[in-house]
Coordinates of C-alpha atoms in Angstrom, one line a residue:
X180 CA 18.9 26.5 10.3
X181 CA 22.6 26.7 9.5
X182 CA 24.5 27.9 6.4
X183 CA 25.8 24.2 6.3
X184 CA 22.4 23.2 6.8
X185 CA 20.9 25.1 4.1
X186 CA 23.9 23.6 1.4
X187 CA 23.5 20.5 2.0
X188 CA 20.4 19.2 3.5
X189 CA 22.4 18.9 7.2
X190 CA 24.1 15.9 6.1
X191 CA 27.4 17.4 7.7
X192 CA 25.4 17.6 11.0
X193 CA 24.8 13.9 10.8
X194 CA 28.3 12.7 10.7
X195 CA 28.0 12.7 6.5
X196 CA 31.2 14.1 4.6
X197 CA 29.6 13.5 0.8
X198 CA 31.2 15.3 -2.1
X199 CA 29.1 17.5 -4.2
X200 CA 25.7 17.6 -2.8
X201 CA 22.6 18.3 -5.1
X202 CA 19.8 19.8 -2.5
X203 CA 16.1 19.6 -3.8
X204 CA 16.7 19.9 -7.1
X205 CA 13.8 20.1 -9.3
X206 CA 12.2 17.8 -11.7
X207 CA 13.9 19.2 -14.6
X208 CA 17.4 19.2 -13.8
X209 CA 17.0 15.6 -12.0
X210 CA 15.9 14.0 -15.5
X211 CA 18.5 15.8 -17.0
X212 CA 20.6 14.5 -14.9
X213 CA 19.5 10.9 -14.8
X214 CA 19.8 10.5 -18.6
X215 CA 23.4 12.4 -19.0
X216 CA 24.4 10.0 -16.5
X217 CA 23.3 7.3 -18.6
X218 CA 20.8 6.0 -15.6
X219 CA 18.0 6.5 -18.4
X220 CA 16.7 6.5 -21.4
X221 CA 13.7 8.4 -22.7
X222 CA 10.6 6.8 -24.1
X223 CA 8.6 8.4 -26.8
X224 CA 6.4 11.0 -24.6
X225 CA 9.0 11.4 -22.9
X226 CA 9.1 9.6 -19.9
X227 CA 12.4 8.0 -18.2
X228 CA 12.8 4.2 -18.5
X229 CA 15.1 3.1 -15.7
X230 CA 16.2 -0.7 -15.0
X231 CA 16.6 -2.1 -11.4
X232 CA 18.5 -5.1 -12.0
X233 CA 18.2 -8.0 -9.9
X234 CA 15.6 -6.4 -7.3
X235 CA 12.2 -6.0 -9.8
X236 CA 10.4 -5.7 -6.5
X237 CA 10.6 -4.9 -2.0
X238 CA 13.1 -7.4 -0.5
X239 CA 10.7 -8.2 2.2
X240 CA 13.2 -10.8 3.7
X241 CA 16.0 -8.1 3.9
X242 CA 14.0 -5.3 6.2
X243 CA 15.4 -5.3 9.8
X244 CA 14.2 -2.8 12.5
X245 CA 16.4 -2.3 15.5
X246 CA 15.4 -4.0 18.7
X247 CA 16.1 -1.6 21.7
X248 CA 14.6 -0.5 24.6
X249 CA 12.1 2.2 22.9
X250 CA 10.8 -1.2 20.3
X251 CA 10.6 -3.7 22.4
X252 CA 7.4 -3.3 23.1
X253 CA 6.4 -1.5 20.6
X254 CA 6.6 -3.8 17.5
X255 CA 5.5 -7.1 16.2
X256 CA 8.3 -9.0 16.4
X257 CA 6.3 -12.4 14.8
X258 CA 6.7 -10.3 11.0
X259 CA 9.5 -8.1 11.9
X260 CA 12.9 -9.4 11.8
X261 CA 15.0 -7.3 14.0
X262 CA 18.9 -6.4 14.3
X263 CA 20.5 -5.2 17.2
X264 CA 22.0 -1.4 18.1
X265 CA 25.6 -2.8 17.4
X266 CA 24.5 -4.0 13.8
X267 CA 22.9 -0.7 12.8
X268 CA 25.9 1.1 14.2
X269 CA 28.1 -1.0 12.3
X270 CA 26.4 0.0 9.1
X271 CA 26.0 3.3 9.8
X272 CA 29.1 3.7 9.7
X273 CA 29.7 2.0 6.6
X274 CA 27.2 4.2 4.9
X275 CA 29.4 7.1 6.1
X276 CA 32.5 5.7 4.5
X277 CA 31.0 4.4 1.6
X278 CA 29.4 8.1 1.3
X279 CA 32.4 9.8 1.8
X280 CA 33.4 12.0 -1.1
X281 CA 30.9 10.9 -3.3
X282 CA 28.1 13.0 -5.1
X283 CA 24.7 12.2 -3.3
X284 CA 21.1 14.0 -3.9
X285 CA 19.2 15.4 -1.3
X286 CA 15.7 16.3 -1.3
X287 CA 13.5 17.3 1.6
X288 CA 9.7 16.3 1.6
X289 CA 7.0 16.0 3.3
X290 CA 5.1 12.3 4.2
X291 CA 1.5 13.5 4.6
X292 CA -1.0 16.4 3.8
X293 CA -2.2 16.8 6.8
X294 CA -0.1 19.8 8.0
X295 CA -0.7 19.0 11.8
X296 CA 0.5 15.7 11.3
X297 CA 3.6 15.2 8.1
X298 CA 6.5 14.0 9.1
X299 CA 9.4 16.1 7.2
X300 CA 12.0 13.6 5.7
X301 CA 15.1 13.8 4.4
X302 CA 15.7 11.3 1.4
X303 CA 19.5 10.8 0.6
X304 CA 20.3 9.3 -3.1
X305 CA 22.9 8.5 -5.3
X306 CA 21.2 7.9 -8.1
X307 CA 19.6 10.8 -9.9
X308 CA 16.4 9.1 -10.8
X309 CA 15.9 7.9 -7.3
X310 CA 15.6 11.1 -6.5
X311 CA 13.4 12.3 -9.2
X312 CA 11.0 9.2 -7.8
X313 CA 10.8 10.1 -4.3
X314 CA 10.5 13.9 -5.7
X315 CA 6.8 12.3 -7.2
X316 CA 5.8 10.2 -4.9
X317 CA 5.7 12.5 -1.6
X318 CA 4.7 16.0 -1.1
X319 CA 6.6 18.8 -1.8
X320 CA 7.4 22.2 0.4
X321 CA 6.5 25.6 -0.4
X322 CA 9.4 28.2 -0.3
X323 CA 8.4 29.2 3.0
X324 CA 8.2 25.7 4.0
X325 CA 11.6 24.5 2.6
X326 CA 13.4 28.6 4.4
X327 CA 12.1 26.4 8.1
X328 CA 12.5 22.8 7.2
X329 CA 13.8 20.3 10.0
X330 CA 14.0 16.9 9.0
X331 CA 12.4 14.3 11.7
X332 CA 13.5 11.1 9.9
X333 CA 16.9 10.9 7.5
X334 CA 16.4 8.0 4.4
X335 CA 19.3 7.1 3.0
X336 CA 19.4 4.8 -0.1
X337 CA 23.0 3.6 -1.5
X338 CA 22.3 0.8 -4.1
X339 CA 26.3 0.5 -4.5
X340 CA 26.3 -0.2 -1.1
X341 CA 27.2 -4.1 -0.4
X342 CA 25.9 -5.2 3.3
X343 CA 28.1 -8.3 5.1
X344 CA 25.5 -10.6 6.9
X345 CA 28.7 -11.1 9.2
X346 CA 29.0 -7.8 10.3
X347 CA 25.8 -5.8 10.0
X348 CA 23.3 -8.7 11.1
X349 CA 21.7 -8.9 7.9
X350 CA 20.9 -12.1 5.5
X351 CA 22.6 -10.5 2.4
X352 CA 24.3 -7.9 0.2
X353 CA 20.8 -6.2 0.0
X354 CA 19.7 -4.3 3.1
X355 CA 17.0 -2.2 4.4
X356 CA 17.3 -1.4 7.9
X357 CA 15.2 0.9 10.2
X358 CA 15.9 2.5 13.4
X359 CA 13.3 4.4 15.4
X360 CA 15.3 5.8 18.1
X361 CA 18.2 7.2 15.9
X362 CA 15.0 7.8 13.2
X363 CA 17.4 6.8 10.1
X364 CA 16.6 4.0 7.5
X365 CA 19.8 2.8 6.0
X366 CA 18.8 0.9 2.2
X367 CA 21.6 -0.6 0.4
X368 CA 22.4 -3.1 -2.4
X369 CA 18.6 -2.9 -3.9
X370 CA 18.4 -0.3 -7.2
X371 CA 14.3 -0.8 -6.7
X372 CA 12.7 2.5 -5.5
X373 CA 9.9 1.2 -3.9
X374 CA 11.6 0.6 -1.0
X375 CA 12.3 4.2 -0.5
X376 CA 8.5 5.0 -0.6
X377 CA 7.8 1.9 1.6
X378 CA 9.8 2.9 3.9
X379 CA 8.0 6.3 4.9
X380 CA 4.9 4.4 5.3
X381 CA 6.9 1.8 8.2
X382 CA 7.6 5.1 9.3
X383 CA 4.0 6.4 9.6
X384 CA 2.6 3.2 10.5
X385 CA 5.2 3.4 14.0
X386 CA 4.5 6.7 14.9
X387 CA 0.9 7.7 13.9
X388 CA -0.8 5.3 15.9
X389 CA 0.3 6.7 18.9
X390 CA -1.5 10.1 18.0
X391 CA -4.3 8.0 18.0
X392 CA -4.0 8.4 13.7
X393 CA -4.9 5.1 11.7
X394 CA -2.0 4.6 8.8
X395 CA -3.8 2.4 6.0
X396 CA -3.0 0.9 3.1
X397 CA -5.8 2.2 0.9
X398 CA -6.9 4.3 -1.7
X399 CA -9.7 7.2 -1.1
X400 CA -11.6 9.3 -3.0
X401 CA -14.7 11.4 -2.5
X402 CA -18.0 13.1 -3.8
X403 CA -19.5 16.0 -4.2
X404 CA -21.1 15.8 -0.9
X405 CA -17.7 15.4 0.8
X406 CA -18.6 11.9 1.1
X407 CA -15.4 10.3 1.4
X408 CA -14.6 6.4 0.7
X409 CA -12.0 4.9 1.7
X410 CA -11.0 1.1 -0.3
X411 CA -8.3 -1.2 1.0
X412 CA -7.2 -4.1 -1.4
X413 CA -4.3 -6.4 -2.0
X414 CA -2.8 -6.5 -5.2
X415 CA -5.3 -7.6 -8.0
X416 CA -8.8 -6.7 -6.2
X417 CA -9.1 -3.5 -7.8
X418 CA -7.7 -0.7 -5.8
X419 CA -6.9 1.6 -8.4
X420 CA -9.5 0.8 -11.4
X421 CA -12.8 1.3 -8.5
X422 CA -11.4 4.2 -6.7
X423 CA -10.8 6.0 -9.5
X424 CA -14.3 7.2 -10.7
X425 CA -14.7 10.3 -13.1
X426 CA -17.7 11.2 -11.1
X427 CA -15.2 11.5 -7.2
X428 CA -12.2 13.5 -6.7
X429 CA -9.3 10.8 -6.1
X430 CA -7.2 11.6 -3.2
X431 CA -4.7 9.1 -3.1
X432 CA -4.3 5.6 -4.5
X433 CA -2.4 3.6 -1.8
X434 CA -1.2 5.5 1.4
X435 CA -3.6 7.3 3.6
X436 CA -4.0 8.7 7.6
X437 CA -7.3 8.8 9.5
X438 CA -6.9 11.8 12.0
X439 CA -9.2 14.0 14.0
X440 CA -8.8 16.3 10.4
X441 CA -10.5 14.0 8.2
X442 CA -8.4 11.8 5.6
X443 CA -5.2 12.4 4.3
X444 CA -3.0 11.4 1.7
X445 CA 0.8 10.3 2.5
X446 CA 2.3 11.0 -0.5
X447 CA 2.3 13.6 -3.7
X448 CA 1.5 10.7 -6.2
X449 CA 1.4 7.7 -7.6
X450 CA 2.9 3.8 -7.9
X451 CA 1.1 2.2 -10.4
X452 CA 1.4 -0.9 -12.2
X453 CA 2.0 -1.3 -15.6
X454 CA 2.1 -4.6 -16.6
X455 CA -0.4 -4.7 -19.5
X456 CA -1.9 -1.5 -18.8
X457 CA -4.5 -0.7 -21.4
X458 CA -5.9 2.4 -22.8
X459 CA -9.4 1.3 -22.7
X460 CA -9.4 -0.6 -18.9
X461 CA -7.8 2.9 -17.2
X462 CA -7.2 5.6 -19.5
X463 CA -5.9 8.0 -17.4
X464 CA -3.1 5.7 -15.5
X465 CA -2.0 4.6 -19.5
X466 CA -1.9 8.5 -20.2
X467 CA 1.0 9.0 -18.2
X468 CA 3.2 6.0 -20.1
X469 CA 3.3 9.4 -22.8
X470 CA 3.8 11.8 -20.7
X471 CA 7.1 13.6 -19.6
X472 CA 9.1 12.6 -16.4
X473 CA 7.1 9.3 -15.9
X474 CA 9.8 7.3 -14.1
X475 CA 8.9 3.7 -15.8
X476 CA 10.6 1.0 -13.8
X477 CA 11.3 -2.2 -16.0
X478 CA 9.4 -1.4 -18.8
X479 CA 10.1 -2.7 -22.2
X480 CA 11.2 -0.5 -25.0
X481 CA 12.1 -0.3 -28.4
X482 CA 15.5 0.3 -28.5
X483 CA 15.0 1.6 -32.2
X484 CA 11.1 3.4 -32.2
X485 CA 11.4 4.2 -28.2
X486 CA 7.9 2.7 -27.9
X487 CA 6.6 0.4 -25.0
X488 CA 5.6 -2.6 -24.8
X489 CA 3.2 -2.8 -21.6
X490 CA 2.4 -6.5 -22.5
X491 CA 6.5 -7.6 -22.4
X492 CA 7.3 -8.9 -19.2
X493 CA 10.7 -10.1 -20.0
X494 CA 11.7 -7.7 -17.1
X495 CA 9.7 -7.8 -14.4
X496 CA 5.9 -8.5 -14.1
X497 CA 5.9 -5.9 -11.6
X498 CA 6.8 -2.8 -14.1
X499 CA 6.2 0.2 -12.1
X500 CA 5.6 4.0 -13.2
X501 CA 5.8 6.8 -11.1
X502 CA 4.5 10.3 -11.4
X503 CA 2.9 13.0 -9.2
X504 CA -1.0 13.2 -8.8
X505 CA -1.2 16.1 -10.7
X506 CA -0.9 13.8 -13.9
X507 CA -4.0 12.7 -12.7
X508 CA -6.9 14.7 -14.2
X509 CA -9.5 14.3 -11.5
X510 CA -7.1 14.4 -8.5
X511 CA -7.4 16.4 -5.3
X512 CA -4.6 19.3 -5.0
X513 CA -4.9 19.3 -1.1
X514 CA -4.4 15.6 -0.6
X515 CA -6.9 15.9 2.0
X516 CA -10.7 15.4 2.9
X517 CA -13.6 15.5 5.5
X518 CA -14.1 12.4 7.4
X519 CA -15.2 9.0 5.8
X520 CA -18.7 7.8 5.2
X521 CA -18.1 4.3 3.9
X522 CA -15.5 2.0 3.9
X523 CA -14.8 -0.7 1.1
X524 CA -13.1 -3.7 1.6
X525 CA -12.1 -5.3 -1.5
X526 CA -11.5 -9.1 -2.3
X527 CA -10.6 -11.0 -4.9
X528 CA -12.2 -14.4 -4.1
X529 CA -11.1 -17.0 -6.6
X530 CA -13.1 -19.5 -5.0
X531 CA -16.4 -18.0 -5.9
X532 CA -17.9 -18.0 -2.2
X533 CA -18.4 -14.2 -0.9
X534 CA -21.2 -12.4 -2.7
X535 CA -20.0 -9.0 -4.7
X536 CA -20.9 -6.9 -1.8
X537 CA -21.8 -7.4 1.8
X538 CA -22.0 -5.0 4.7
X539 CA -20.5 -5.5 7.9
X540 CA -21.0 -4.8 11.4
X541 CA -17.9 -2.8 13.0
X542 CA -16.6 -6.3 14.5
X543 CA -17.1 -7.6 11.4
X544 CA -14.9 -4.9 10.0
X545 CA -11.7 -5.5 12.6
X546 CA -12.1 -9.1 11.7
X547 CA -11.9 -8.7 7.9
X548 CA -9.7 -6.0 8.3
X549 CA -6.8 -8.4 10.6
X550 CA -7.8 -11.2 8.2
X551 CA -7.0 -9.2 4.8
X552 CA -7.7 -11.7 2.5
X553 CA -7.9 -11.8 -0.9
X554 CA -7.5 -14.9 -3.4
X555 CA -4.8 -15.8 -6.2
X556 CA -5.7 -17.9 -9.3
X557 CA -3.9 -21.5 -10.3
X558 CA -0.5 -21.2 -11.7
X559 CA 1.3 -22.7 -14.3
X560 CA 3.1 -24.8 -12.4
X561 CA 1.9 -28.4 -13.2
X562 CA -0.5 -30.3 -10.8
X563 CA -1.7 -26.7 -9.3
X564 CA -5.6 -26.4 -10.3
X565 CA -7.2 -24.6 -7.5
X566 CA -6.6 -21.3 -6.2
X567 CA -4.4 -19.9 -3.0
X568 CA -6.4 -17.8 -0.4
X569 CA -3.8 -14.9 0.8
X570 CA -4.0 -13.0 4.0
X571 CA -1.9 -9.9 4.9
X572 CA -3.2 -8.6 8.0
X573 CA -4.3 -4.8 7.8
X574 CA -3.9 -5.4 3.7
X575 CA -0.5 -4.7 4.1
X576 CA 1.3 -6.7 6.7
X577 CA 4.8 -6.1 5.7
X578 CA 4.7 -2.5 6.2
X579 CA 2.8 -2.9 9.6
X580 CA 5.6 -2.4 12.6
X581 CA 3.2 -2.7 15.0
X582 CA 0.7 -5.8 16.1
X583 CA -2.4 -5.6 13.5
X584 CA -4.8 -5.8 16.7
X585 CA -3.2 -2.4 17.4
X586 CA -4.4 -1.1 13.8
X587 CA -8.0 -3.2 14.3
X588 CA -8.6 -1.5 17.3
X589 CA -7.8 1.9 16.3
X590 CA -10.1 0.9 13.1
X591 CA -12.8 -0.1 14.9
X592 CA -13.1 2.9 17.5
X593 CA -12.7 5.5 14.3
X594 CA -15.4 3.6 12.6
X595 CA -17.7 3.6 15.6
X596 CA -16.9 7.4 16.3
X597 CA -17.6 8.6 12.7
X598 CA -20.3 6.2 12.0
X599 CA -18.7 5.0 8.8
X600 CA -20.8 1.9 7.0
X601 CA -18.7 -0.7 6.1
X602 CA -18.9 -3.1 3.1
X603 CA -17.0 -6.4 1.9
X604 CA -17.0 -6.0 -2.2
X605 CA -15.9 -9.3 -4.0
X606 CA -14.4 -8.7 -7.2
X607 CA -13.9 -12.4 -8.1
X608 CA -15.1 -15.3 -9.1
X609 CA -19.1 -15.9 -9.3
X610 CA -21.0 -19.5 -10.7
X611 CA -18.0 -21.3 -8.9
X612 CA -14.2 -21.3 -8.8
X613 CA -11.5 -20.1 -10.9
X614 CA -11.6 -22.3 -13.8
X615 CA -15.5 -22.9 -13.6
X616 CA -17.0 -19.7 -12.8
X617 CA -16.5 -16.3 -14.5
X618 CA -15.0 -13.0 -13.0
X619 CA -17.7 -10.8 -11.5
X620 CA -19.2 -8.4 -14.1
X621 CA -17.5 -5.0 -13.8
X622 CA -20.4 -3.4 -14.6
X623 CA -22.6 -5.2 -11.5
X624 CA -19.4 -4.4 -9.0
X625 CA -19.6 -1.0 -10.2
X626 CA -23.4 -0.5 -9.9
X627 CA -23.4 -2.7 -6.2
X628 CA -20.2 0.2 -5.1
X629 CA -22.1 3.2 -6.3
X630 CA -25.5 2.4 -4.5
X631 CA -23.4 1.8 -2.0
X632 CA -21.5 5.2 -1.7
X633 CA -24.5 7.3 -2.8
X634 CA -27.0 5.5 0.5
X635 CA -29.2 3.8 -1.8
X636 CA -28.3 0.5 -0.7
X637 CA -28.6 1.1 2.9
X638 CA -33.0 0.9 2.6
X639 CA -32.5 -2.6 0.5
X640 CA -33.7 -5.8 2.0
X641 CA -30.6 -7.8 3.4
X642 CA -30.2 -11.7 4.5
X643 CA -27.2 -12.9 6.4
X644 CA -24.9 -15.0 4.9
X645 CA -25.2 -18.9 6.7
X646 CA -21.5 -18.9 5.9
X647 CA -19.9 -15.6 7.0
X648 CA -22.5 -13.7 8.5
X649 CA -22.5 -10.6 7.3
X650 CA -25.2 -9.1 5.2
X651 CA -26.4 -9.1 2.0
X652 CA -28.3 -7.4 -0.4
X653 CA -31.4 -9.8 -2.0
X654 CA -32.8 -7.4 -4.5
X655 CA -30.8 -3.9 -6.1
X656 CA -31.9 -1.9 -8.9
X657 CA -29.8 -2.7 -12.2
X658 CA -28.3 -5.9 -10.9
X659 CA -29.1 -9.0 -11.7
X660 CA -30.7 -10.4 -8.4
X661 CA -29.2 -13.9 -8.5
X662 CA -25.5 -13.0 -8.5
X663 CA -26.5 -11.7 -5.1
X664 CA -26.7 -15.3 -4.2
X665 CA -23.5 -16.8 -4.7
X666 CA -24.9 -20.6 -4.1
X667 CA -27.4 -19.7 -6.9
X668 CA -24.9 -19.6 -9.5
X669 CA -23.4 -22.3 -8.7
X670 CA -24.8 -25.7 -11.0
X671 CA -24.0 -28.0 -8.0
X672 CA -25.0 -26.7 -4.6
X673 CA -23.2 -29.3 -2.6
X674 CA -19.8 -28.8 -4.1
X675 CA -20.5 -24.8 -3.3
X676 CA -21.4 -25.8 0.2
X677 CA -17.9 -28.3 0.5
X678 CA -16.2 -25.1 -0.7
X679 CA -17.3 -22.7 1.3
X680 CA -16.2 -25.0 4.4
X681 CA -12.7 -24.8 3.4
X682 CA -12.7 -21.5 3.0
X683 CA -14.3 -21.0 6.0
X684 CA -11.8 -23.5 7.7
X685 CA -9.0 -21.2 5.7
X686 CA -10.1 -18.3 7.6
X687 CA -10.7 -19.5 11.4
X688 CA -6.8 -21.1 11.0
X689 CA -5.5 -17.6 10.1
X690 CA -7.0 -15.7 12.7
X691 CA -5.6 -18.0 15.3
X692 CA -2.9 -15.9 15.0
X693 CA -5.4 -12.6 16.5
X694 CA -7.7 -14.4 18.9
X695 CA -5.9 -13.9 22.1
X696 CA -5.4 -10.6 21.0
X697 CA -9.2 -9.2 20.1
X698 CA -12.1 -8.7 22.4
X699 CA -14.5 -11.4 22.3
X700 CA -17.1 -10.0 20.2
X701 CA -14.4 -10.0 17.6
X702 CA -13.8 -13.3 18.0
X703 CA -17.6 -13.8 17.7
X704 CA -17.1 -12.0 14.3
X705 CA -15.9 -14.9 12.7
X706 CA -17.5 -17.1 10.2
X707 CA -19.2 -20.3 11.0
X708 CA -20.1 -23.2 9.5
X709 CA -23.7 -24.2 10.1
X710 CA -26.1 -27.0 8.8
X711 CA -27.7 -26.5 5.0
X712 CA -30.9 -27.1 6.5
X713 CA -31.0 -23.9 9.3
X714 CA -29.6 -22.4 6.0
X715 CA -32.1 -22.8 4.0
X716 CA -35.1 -22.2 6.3
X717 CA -33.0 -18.7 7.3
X718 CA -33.3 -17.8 3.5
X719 CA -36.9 -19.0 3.4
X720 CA -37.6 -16.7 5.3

């Protein structure tokens, strides 16, 4: 590594003639930093409260990856708008002229534990608090680490930087564009972090697969036993609250790889939520709202008492804190485990159809897996009274470069080879739909996951669902046996049966999208609808 390399992070080497550059400055002087700048203010506790302005969340609609010769083939060009070579030049260099002179922050990281398998970054800012973020949220070198680092993908993020639609083949001002070949994302006009952090997982979810590594969207932890979960979830199923047990180390809480190691954590910490956060509901997560360099993302404060008001979401209801695992109490240092014995998938199911937990055959898995579905409740608007069914395939769709049967695949073979049971967990409605029914008992979900994860489930009696086919418990110590039954709750059978065929219906529609791309006994995975009577003489018996 060069002298120049050394002072500034090789930005010189790539074309980049910044002014003064700060290189991997710590945690201390980049708060510093952020609040002399006037970036921030501190909150009582002492974490930094930082506003992003227009963007509140990801610009999904403004992320572009170059189509060329090496992508073509490569990536899922049905959810992944693409620019061309000449565009992404075009921008470059307008990043480098808009760079020019000006004081950047350069920090060096790591995206992944594994240490076969990270992929050393190089995250450019402007912004002192973006830095401080990214600084949490992925894994830091050791000095020895840092004396031989060479970066394998360059980030840069420029928030003052105004794309032209005309002349970079973008839709906006805001851009996000990534470039495999040249391995450089380009982010400008957007002051939300997120899409810093996002895109190192587009990065690992490219290039891991091809190591024959699954990238998930998932949170892990594991037991004494080195028994090792892993819990994939869309927004609002309960990612965070079930993997984070007292009783399990928590390895990670979003971003995980699946290699011949074992799993492994992307990142250094955590992205949580904090609209209405409550002491009581997760403890340690509300902890770190007091704790010092928090980066709080559109959270209300009192200009006056510097207190926060979690509740307030005159800002954003996607208020986001930041802070590195360590904040966590019961967090893996390593970021890394043994293999996986179970898998959870979690689902919020509004309609009130899937029992609280069923467990699934490895086609089963792939299916639910490409189908990632989850349900949203009835909005305010006016006339809207039932609920939406969501699906992001691989539970996280928009970060997915390549075709989700790509991912499924990889699932199901990693699945197979480590024989991991598999389980469907409902954390939604039960006794009918939203507005009817009530949520599923935390404490049943709870009880249902842990005889799951500890094997006592596996020896339970099981019938299979006439609806979905899967399996399901009929009888588990501590749980009330007729939530098991999700037609028993309901008061009108028929209306549960006339739901259950739409959602049914919802499901065969989306995965249209996968059929020609799945073996058949995928395919054969799928739910069906089948006559009340077979139904009921199947559960008679």
């Amino acid at each position: 590594m060069s002298n120049t390399q050394v002072r500034d992070g090789g930005l010189e080497d790539l074309g980049i003639k910044a002014g003064q550059v700060n290189l991997n400055w710590n945690e201390a002087r980049l708060y510093e930093e952020a609040v002399r700048r006037g970036e921030a203010e501190v909150a009582e506790g002492g974490p930094l409260v930082v506003k992003t302005g227009a963007h509140t969340g990801r610009s999904a609609k403004d992320k572009f990856t170059v189509r060329d010769a090496e992508t073509e083939d490569q990536v899922w060009w049905d959810t992944n708008a693409s620019i061309t070579p000449e565009n992404f030049e075009a921008l470059w260099q307008d990043f480098q002229s808009h760079m020019s002179g000006k004081e950047v922050f350069v920090q060096q990281l790591f995206g992944g534990a594994d240490l076969d398998h990270r992929l050393p970054v190089r995250v450019v800012n402007e912004l002192a608090w973006h830095s401080l973020f990214i600084r949490h949220l992925l894994r830091i070198p050791t000095a020895d680490e840092y004396a031989g680092f060479d970066a394998e993908f360059t980030i840069i993020n420029l928030p003052s930087f105004k794309a032209d639609p005309a002349r970079h083949g973008c839709r906006s001002e805001t851009v996000i564009a990534v470039d495999f070949n040249r391995r450089m994302v380009l982010i400008g006009g957007t002051s939300y972090a997120g899409e810093t952090k996002k895109s190192v997982f587009t990065i690992l979810n490219y290039l891991l697969p091809k190591k024959k590594i699954m990238p998930m969207h998932c949170s892990v932890n594991v037991g004494s036993q080195d028994d090792a979960a892993i819990f994939f979830g869309l927004s609002g199923t309960g990612k965070t609250t079930l993997s984070a047990d007292a009783s399990r180390t928590l390895v990670g809480d979003d971003e995980h790889g699946w290699s011949e190691n074992g799993l492994f954590n992307f990142e250094g910490g955590c992205y949580a939520k904090m609209i209405r956060l409550s002491a009581e509901a997760e403890p340690e997560i509300y902890a770190t709202t007091k704790m010092w360099g928090t980066v709080l993302e559109n959270v209300v404060m009192d200009e006056e008492t510097r207190q926060l008001d979690l509740d307030d979401a005159s800002l954003a209801e996607n208020s986001r804190g930041a802070y590195p695992m360590s904040a966590i109490p019961n967090a893996s240092e390593t970021g890394r485990c043994g293999q996986p014995k179970n898998l959870v998938m979690l689902t919020c199911d509004a309609f009130g159809i899937m029992p609280p937990i069923a467990k699934l055959t490895p086609a089963q898995a792939m299916y639910h897996f490409l189908s990632g579905y989850t349900a949203k409740v009835a909005g305010t608007e006016k006339g809207v009274t039932e609920p939406s069914a969501t699906f992001s395939a691989c539970f996280g769709a928009p970060f997915m470069p390549r075709h989700p049967a790509e991912y499924g695949a990889l699932l199901r073979e990693l699945i197979a080879e480590h024989d991991v049971d598999c389980w469907l967990v409902n954390t939604g409605w039960t006794g009918g739909a939203y507005g009817t029914g009530q949520r599923m008992p935390i404490k049943a979900t709870r009880g249902l996951l842990n005889a799951a994860l500890d094997g006592s489930l596996n020896s339970a009696a099981f019938r299979e669902d006439p609806n979905f086919g899967f399996m399901v418990p009929i009888s588990v110590p501590g749980v009330d046996d007729s939530i098991l039954d999700p037609r028993s709750t309901w008061a009108d059978g028929a209306a549960y049966d006339a739901q259950a065929a739409k959602l049914v219906s919802m499901f065969l529609e989306n995965f249209k999208t996968f059929e020609s791309h799945v073996a058949p006994y995928v395919r054969a995975a799928a739910p069906k609808l089948r006559e009340r009577a077979k139904t009921l003489e199947t559960a008679a018996e």
